[in-house]
mmCIF file of C-alpha atoms and ligand atoms in Angstrom:
data_model
loop_
_atom_site.group_PDB
_atom_site.id
_atom_site.type_symbol
_atom_site.label_atom_id
_atom_site.label_comp_id
_atom_site.label_asym_id
_atom_site.label_seq_id
_atom_site.Cartn_x
_atom_site.Cartn_y
_atom_site.Cartn_z
ATOM 1 C CA MET A 4 -32.540 6.801 -14.975
ATOM 2 C CA VAL A 5 -32.224 10.847 -14.079
ATOM 3 C CA ASN A 6 -32.478 10.282 -10.007
ATOM 4 C CA ASN A 7 -30.764 12.587 -8.378
ATOM 5 C CA GLU A 8 -27.639 10.525 -7.502
ATOM 6 C CA ILE A 9 -25.167 11.842 -4.979
ATOM 7 C CA MET A 10 -21.747 9.573 -5.660
ATOM 8 C CA PRO A 11 -18.400 9.962 -2.760
ATOM 9 C CA SER A 12 -15.306 10.093 -4.429
ATOM 10 C CA LEU A 13 -13.026 7.607 -2.614
ATOM 11 C CA PHE A 14 -10.169 9.813 -3.729
ATOM 12 C CA GLY A 15 -11.025 12.573 -1.689
ATOM 13 C CA ALA A 16 -11.574 9.664 1.768
ATOM 14 C CA ASP A 17 -8.672 8.256 3.814
ATOM 15 C CA ILE A 18 -7.861 5.496 2.417
ATOM 16 C CA GLY A 19 -6.245 3.870 5.683
ATOM 17 C CA ASN A 20 -9.468 4.859 7.345
ATOM 18 C CA LEU A 21 -11.862 2.910 5.007
ATOM 19 C CA GLN A 22 -13.736 1.875 8.424
ATOM 20 C CA LYS A 23 -14.366 5.401 9.379
ATOM 21 C CA GLU A 24 -14.861 7.388 6.350
ATOM 22 C CA VAL A 25 -16.537 5.110 3.440
ATOM 23 C CA MET A 26 -18.569 2.463 5.331
ATOM 24 C CA PRO A 27 -20.832 4.478 7.695
ATOM 25 C CA LEU A 28 -22.043 5.874 4.188
ATOM 26 C CA LYS A 29 -23.656 2.686 3.347
ATOM 27 C CA ASP A 30 -26.500 3.399 6.500
ATOM 28 C CA LEU A 31 -26.777 7.038 5.045
ATOM 29 C CA GLY A 32 -27.949 5.683 1.380
ATOM 30 C CA ILE A 33 -25.041 5.995 -0.448
ATOM 31 C CA GLU A 34 -25.271 3.032 -3.100
ATOM 32 C CA ILE A 35 -22.340 3.823 -6.145
ATOM 33 C CA LEU A 36 -18.742 4.447 -5.221
ATOM 34 C CA HIS A 37 -17.015 7.103 -7.546
ATOM 35 C CA VAL A 38 -12.719 5.058 -7.672
ATOM 36 C CA ASP A 39 -11.094 7.330 -10.230
ATOM 37 C CA MET A 40 -7.747 5.180 -11.779
ATOM 38 C CA MET A 41 -4.820 7.826 -12.508
ATOM 39 C CA ASP A 42 -1.341 6.611 -14.581
ATOM 40 C CA GLY A 43 0.839 9.309 -14.236
ATOM 41 C CA SER A 44 0.750 9.982 -17.962
ATOM 42 C CA PHE A 45 -3.450 11.436 -19.243
ATOM 43 C CA VAL A 46 -3.207 12.926 -15.853
ATOM 44 C CA PRO A 47 -0.323 13.765 -13.635
ATOM 45 C CA ASN A 48 -1.131 12.526 -10.503
ATOM 46 C CA ILE A 49 -1.105 8.484 -10.522
ATOM 47 C CA ALA A 50 -4.155 6.596 -8.244
ATOM 48 C CA PHE A 51 -5.751 3.092 -7.736
ATOM 49 C CA GLY A 52 -5.035 0.857 -10.436
ATOM 50 C CA PRO A 53 -7.406 -2.434 -11.769
ATOM 51 C CA THR A 54 -6.164 -4.637 -8.596
ATOM 52 C CA GLN A 55 -6.891 -2.268 -5.762
ATOM 53 C CA VAL A 56 -9.721 -1.711 -7.617
ATOM 54 C CA ALA A 57 -10.559 -5.441 -6.889
ATOM 55 C CA ASP A 58 -9.157 -5.508 -3.064
ATOM 56 C CA LEU A 59 -11.616 -2.273 -2.740
ATOM 57 C CA LYS A 60 -14.709 -3.868 -4.075
ATOM 58 C CA LYS A 61 -14.306 -6.583 -2.449
ATOM 59 C CA ILE A 62 -14.725 -5.216 1.582
ATOM 60 C CA LEU A 63 -16.731 -2.381 0.385
ATOM 61 C CA PRO A 64 -19.906 -2.723 0.588
ATOM 62 C CA PHE A 65 -21.278 -0.069 -2.827
ATOM 63 C CA GLN A 66 -21.595 -0.379 -6.248
ATOM 64 C CA PHE A 67 -18.293 1.199 -8.428
ATOM 65 C CA ASP A 68 -17.986 3.507 -11.163
ATOM 66 C CA VAL A 69 -14.335 3.805 -12.118
ATOM 67 C CA HIS A 70 -13.175 7.153 -13.841
ATOM 68 C CA MET A 71 -10.559 5.754 -16.015
ATOM 69 C CA MET A 72 -8.229 8.887 -16.016
ATOM 70 C CA VAL A 73 -5.648 6.567 -18.283
ATOM 71 C CA GLU A 74 -4.330 6.543 -21.699
ATOM 72 C CA ASN A 75 -5.407 3.135 -23.799
ATOM 73 C CA PRO A 76 -8.028 1.955 -21.039
ATOM 74 C CA ASP A 77 -9.246 -1.157 -23.055
ATOM 75 C CA LYS A 78 -6.667 -2.877 -21.579
ATOM 76 C CA PHE A 79 -7.768 -2.405 -17.796
ATOM 77 C CA ILE A 80 -11.730 -2.927 -18.878
ATOM 78 C CA PRO A 81 -11.617 -6.746 -18.809
ATOM 79 C CA GLN A 82 -9.422 -6.323 -15.365
ATOM 80 C CA LEU A 83 -12.423 -3.621 -14.360
ATOM 81 C CA VAL A 84 -15.160 -6.255 -15.058
ATOM 82 C CA GLU A 85 -13.906 -8.948 -13.763
ATOM 83 C CA ALA A 86 -12.636 -7.068 -10.129
ATOM 84 C CA GLY A 87 -17.660 -6.730 -10.258
ATOM 85 C CA VAL A 88 -17.218 -2.924 -11.187
ATOM 86 C CA GLU A 89 -20.639 -1.839 -11.948
ATOM 87 C CA TYR A 90 -20.048 1.381 -13.987
ATOM 88 C CA ILE A 91 -17.128 2.621 -16.171
ATOM 89 C CA SER A 92 -16.393 5.627 -17.621
ATOM 90 C CA ILE A 93 -12.849 6.302 -20.270
ATOM 91 C CA HIS A 94 -12.344 9.677 -21.115
ATOM 92 C CA GLN A 95 -12.732 10.725 -25.119
ATOM 93 C CA GLU A 96 -8.949 12.942 -24.788
ATOM 94 C CA ALA A 97 -7.689 8.997 -24.044
ATOM 95 C CA THR A 98 -8.311 7.005 -26.393
ATOM 96 C CA VAL A 99 -8.209 6.800 -30.339
ATOM 97 C CA HIS A 100 -10.893 4.349 -30.011
ATOM 98 C CA LEU A 101 -13.353 5.549 -28.102
ATOM 99 C CA LEU A 102 -16.232 3.062 -29.795
ATOM 100 C CA ARG A 103 -14.384 0.324 -29.351
ATOM 101 C CA GLY A 104 -13.812 0.732 -25.286
ATOM 102 C CA ILE A 105 -17.244 1.340 -25.395
ATOM 103 C CA GLN A 106 -18.628 -1.069 -27.124
ATOM 104 C CA LEU A 107 -15.472 -3.589 -24.876
ATOM 105 C CA ILE A 108 -17.719 -2.348 -21.284
ATOM 106 C CA LYS A 109 -21.193 -2.751 -22.795
ATOM 107 C CA GLN A 110 -19.843 -6.401 -24.084
ATOM 108 C CA LEU A 111 -18.644 -7.592 -20.465
ATOM 109 C CA GLY A 112 -21.795 -6.402 -19.009
ATOM 110 C CA ALA A 113 -21.071 -3.122 -16.962
ATOM 111 C CA LYS A 114 -22.555 0.628 -17.888
ATOM 112 C CA ALA A 115 -20.497 2.717 -20.356
ATOM 113 C CA GLY A 116 -20.055 5.843 -19.848
ATOM 114 C CA VAL A 117 -17.630 8.619 -22.351
ATOM 115 C CA VAL A 118 -15.399 11.320 -20.100
ATOM 116 C CA LEU A 119 -14.955 15.104 -21.635
ATOM 117 C CA ASN A 120 -12.303 17.373 -19.769
ATOM 118 C CA PRO A 121 -13.376 20.976 -19.615
ATOM 119 C CA GLY A 122 -12.221 22.281 -22.766
ATOM 120 C CA THR A 123 -13.584 19.547 -24.996
ATOM 121 C CA PRO A 124 -17.254 19.856 -26.281
ATOM 122 C CA VAL A 125 -19.902 18.275 -26.110
ATOM 123 C CA GLU A 126 -20.237 17.653 -29.918
ATOM 124 C CA SER A 127 -17.500 15.255 -29.857
ATOM 125 C CA ILE A 128 -19.370 12.333 -28.577
ATOM 126 C CA LYS A 129 -22.590 13.451 -30.772
ATOM 127 C CA MET A 130 -21.355 10.215 -32.883
ATOM 128 C CA VAL A 131 -21.769 7.343 -29.775
ATOM 129 C CA LEU A 132 -24.829 9.095 -27.928
ATOM 130 C CA ASP A 133 -26.861 6.343 -28.892
ATOM 131 C CA GLU A 134 -24.254 3.689 -27.411
ATOM 132 C CA ILE A 135 -23.534 5.181 -23.525
ATOM 133 C CA ASP A 136 -25.088 5.127 -20.366
ATOM 134 C CA TYR A 137 -23.769 7.821 -19.109
ATOM 135 C CA VAL A 138 -21.328 10.944 -20.168
ATOM 136 C CA LEU A 139 -19.108 12.352 -16.831
ATOM 137 C CA LEU A 140 -18.145 16.956 -17.860
ATOM 138 C CA MET A 141 -15.185 16.920 -16.103
ATOM 139 C CA THR A 142 -15.936 20.733 -13.724
ATOM 140 C CA VAL A 143 -11.904 21.141 -13.517
ATOM 141 C CA ASN A 144 -9.278 19.498 -14.872
ATOM 142 C CA PRO A 145 -8.586 15.882 -14.069
ATOM 143 C CA GLY A 146 -5.786 14.499 -11.407
ATOM 144 C CA LEU A 147 -6.599 16.279 -8.266
ATOM 145 C CA GLY A 148 -9.002 16.422 -5.752
ATOM 146 C CA GLY A 149 -10.103 20.179 -3.620
ATOM 147 C CA GLN A 150 -10.192 22.124 -7.221
ATOM 148 C CA LYS A 151 -12.553 24.864 -7.955
ATOM 149 C CA LEU A 152 -15.439 24.530 -10.513
ATOM 150 C CA TYR A 153 -15.321 25.831 -13.283
ATOM 151 C CA PRO A 154 -18.275 28.168 -13.838
ATOM 152 C CA PRO A 155 -18.984 28.466 -17.317
ATOM 153 C CA ILE A 156 -19.338 24.838 -16.679
ATOM 154 C CA TYR A 157 -22.801 25.183 -16.571
ATOM 155 C CA LYS A 158 -23.704 26.293 -20.024
ATOM 156 C CA LYS A 159 -21.710 23.208 -21.241
ATOM 157 C CA ILE A 160 -23.913 20.806 -18.967
ATOM 158 C CA ALA A 161 -26.814 22.252 -20.942
ATOM 159 C CA ALA A 162 -25.811 21.834 -23.919
ATOM 160 C CA MET A 163 -24.731 18.342 -23.094
ATOM 161 C CA LYS A 164 -28.569 18.396 -21.847
ATOM 162 C CA GLU A 165 -29.925 19.563 -25.498
ATOM 163 C CA LEU A 166 -27.577 17.275 -27.096
ATOM 164 C CA ILE A 167 -28.782 14.141 -25.328
ATOM 165 C CA GLY A 168 -32.369 14.597 -26.087
ATOM 166 C CA GLU A 169 -34.547 12.117 -25.173
ATOM 167 C CA ARG A 170 -31.767 9.650 -24.656
ATOM 168 C CA PRO A 171 -31.480 7.884 -21.283
ATOM 169 C CA ILE A 172 -28.313 9.262 -20.784
ATOM 170 C CA ASP A 173 -26.991 10.283 -16.940
ATOM 171 C CA ILE A 174 -24.790 13.556 -17.217
ATOM 172 C CA GLN A 175 -22.926 13.365 -13.907
ATOM 173 C CA VAL A 176 -20.384 15.743 -13.027
ATOM 174 C CA ASP A 177 -17.180 15.855 -10.946
ATOM 175 C CA GLY A 178 -14.624 18.400 -9.835
ATOM 176 C CA GLY A 179 -15.059 21.153 -7.124
ATOM 177 C CA VAL A 180 -18.830 19.782 -6.689
ATOM 178 C CA ASN A 181 -20.692 21.511 -3.232
ATOM 179 C CA ASN A 182 -23.736 22.598 -1.692
ATOM 180 C CA GLU A 183 -23.311 25.925 -2.274
ATOM 181 C CA ASN A 184 -22.871 24.644 -6.381
ATOM 182 C CA ILE A 185 -25.094 21.781 -6.708
ATOM 183 C CA LYS A 186 -28.264 23.025 -7.288
ATOM 184 C CA ALA A 187 -26.329 25.154 -10.402
ATOM 185 C CA CYS A 188 -25.191 21.879 -12.020
ATOM 186 C CA ALA A 189 -29.205 20.176 -11.135
ATOM 187 C CA GLU A 190 -30.856 23.036 -13.213
ATOM 188 C CA ALA A 191 -28.697 22.837 -15.957
ATOM 189 C CA GLY A 192 -29.235 18.941 -16.371
ATOM 190 C CA ALA A 193 -26.994 16.966 -14.505
ATOM 191 C CA ASN A 194 -28.569 14.414 -12.090
ATOM 192 C CA TRP A 195 -24.933 12.304 -11.125
ATOM 193 C CA PHE A 196 -23.113 14.431 -8.786
ATOM 194 C CA VAL A 197 -19.224 12.966 -7.367
ATOM 195 C CA VAL A 198 -18.225 15.281 -4.356
ATOM 196 C CA GLY A 199 -14.403 14.620 -2.926
ATOM 197 C CA SER A 200 -12.940 16.576 -1.003
ATOM 198 C CA TYR A 201 -16.292 18.627 0.590
ATOM 199 C CA MET A 202 -17.541 15.173 1.428
ATOM 200 C CA PHE A 203 -14.777 13.890 3.307
ATOM 201 C CA SER A 204 -13.711 17.645 5.108
ATOM 202 C CA GLY A 205 -16.429 17.103 8.247
ATOM 203 C CA ASN A 206 -19.253 15.267 9.284
ATOM 204 C CA SER A 207 -20.281 13.399 6.352
ATOM 205 C CA ALA A 208 -23.509 12.365 7.623
ATOM 206 C CA GLU A 209 -24.307 16.314 8.243
ATOM 207 C CA LYS A 210 -22.248 17.108 4.349
ATOM 208 C CA LEU A 211 -25.303 14.474 2.763
ATOM 209 C CA ALA A 212 -27.410 16.367 4.281
ATOM 210 C CA SER A 213 -25.994 19.860 2.941
ATOM 211 C CA LEU A 214 -25.964 18.331 -0.555
ATOM 212 C CA GLU A 215 -29.377 17.235 0.149
ATOM 213 C CA ASN A 216 -30.665 19.989 0.932
ATOM 214 C CA ALA A 217 -29.233 21.878 -1.894
ATOM 215 C CA LEU A 218 -31.095 20.123 -4.468
ATOM 216 C CA ASN A 219 -34.184 19.953 -2.919
HETATM 217 C C1 DX5 B 6 -9.830 14.493 -10.042
HETATM 218 C C2 DX5 B 6 -10.801 13.572 -9.927
HETATM 219 C C3 DX5 B 6 -12.100 13.125 -9.032
HETATM 220 C C4 DX5 B 6 -12.205 13.966 -7.564
HETATM 221 C C5 DX5 B 6 -12.882 14.901 -7.149
HETATM 222 O O1 DX5 B 6 -9.314 14.514 -11.258
HETATM 223 O O2 DX5 B 6 -11.593 12.558 -11.161
HETATM 224 O O3 DX5 B 6 -13.440 12.305 -8.656
HETATM 225 O O4 DX5 B 6 -11.818 13.639 -6.450
HETATM 226 O O5 DX5 B 6 -12.671 15.530 -5.928
HETATM 227 P P1 DX5 B 6 -13.604 16.979 -5.511
HETATM 228 O O6 DX5 B 6 -14.545 16.444 -4.996
HETATM 229 O O7 DX5 B 6 -12.275 17.608 -4.129
HETATM 230 O O8 DX5 B 6 -12.801 17.980 -6.004
HETATM 231 ZN ZN1 ZN B 7 -13.243 10.908 -11.347
#
């Protein structure tokens, strides 16, 4: 933990062209793929239901980090774990029973994350910090790719880091992350970086190298 990880977001890729867009990432050292589930209610878009996640998991040689932008996420968590998903995050804003969802993910054997929208304060998850493996701080409003990172988020990342203290919790950022802002995210305290449109808007080897160079 607290190693830097760049996690390409499948939502940003051309899923009709997985062989060309996603498979080469394996040889570039990518280990974890970020996969967005959207229910059209919690967020104004629909993406990757549990059946598609299971199908993709069978053919893509990566660990999966499933970001559930779904109301009442508990009902889909067992299917995701059954499909072999290693990391599952649920939104604080999407469930009344946050602790129950976290416990379900962990009991079933996956790593548990909690996601906060940009407007949700870090203190809102203070009571569950001893239960989780990672926190995902949304750096845009969730539901769409290609948006611009919200600059006030840097202070929030730092506040999250401080609240976490010595706990072994990774801080993930998602939304608008690119080679120009990844270093500032890291300096504020993030160590997992989800990258969608930037990663898939050109040569992915070059994109990855520029992200890694920016981090070093
Ligand atoms: C947005 C999703 C992201 C999305 C990021 O709600 O959670 O994972 O794919 O895409 P970019 O990097 O283009 O903002
Ligand atoms: Zn995401």
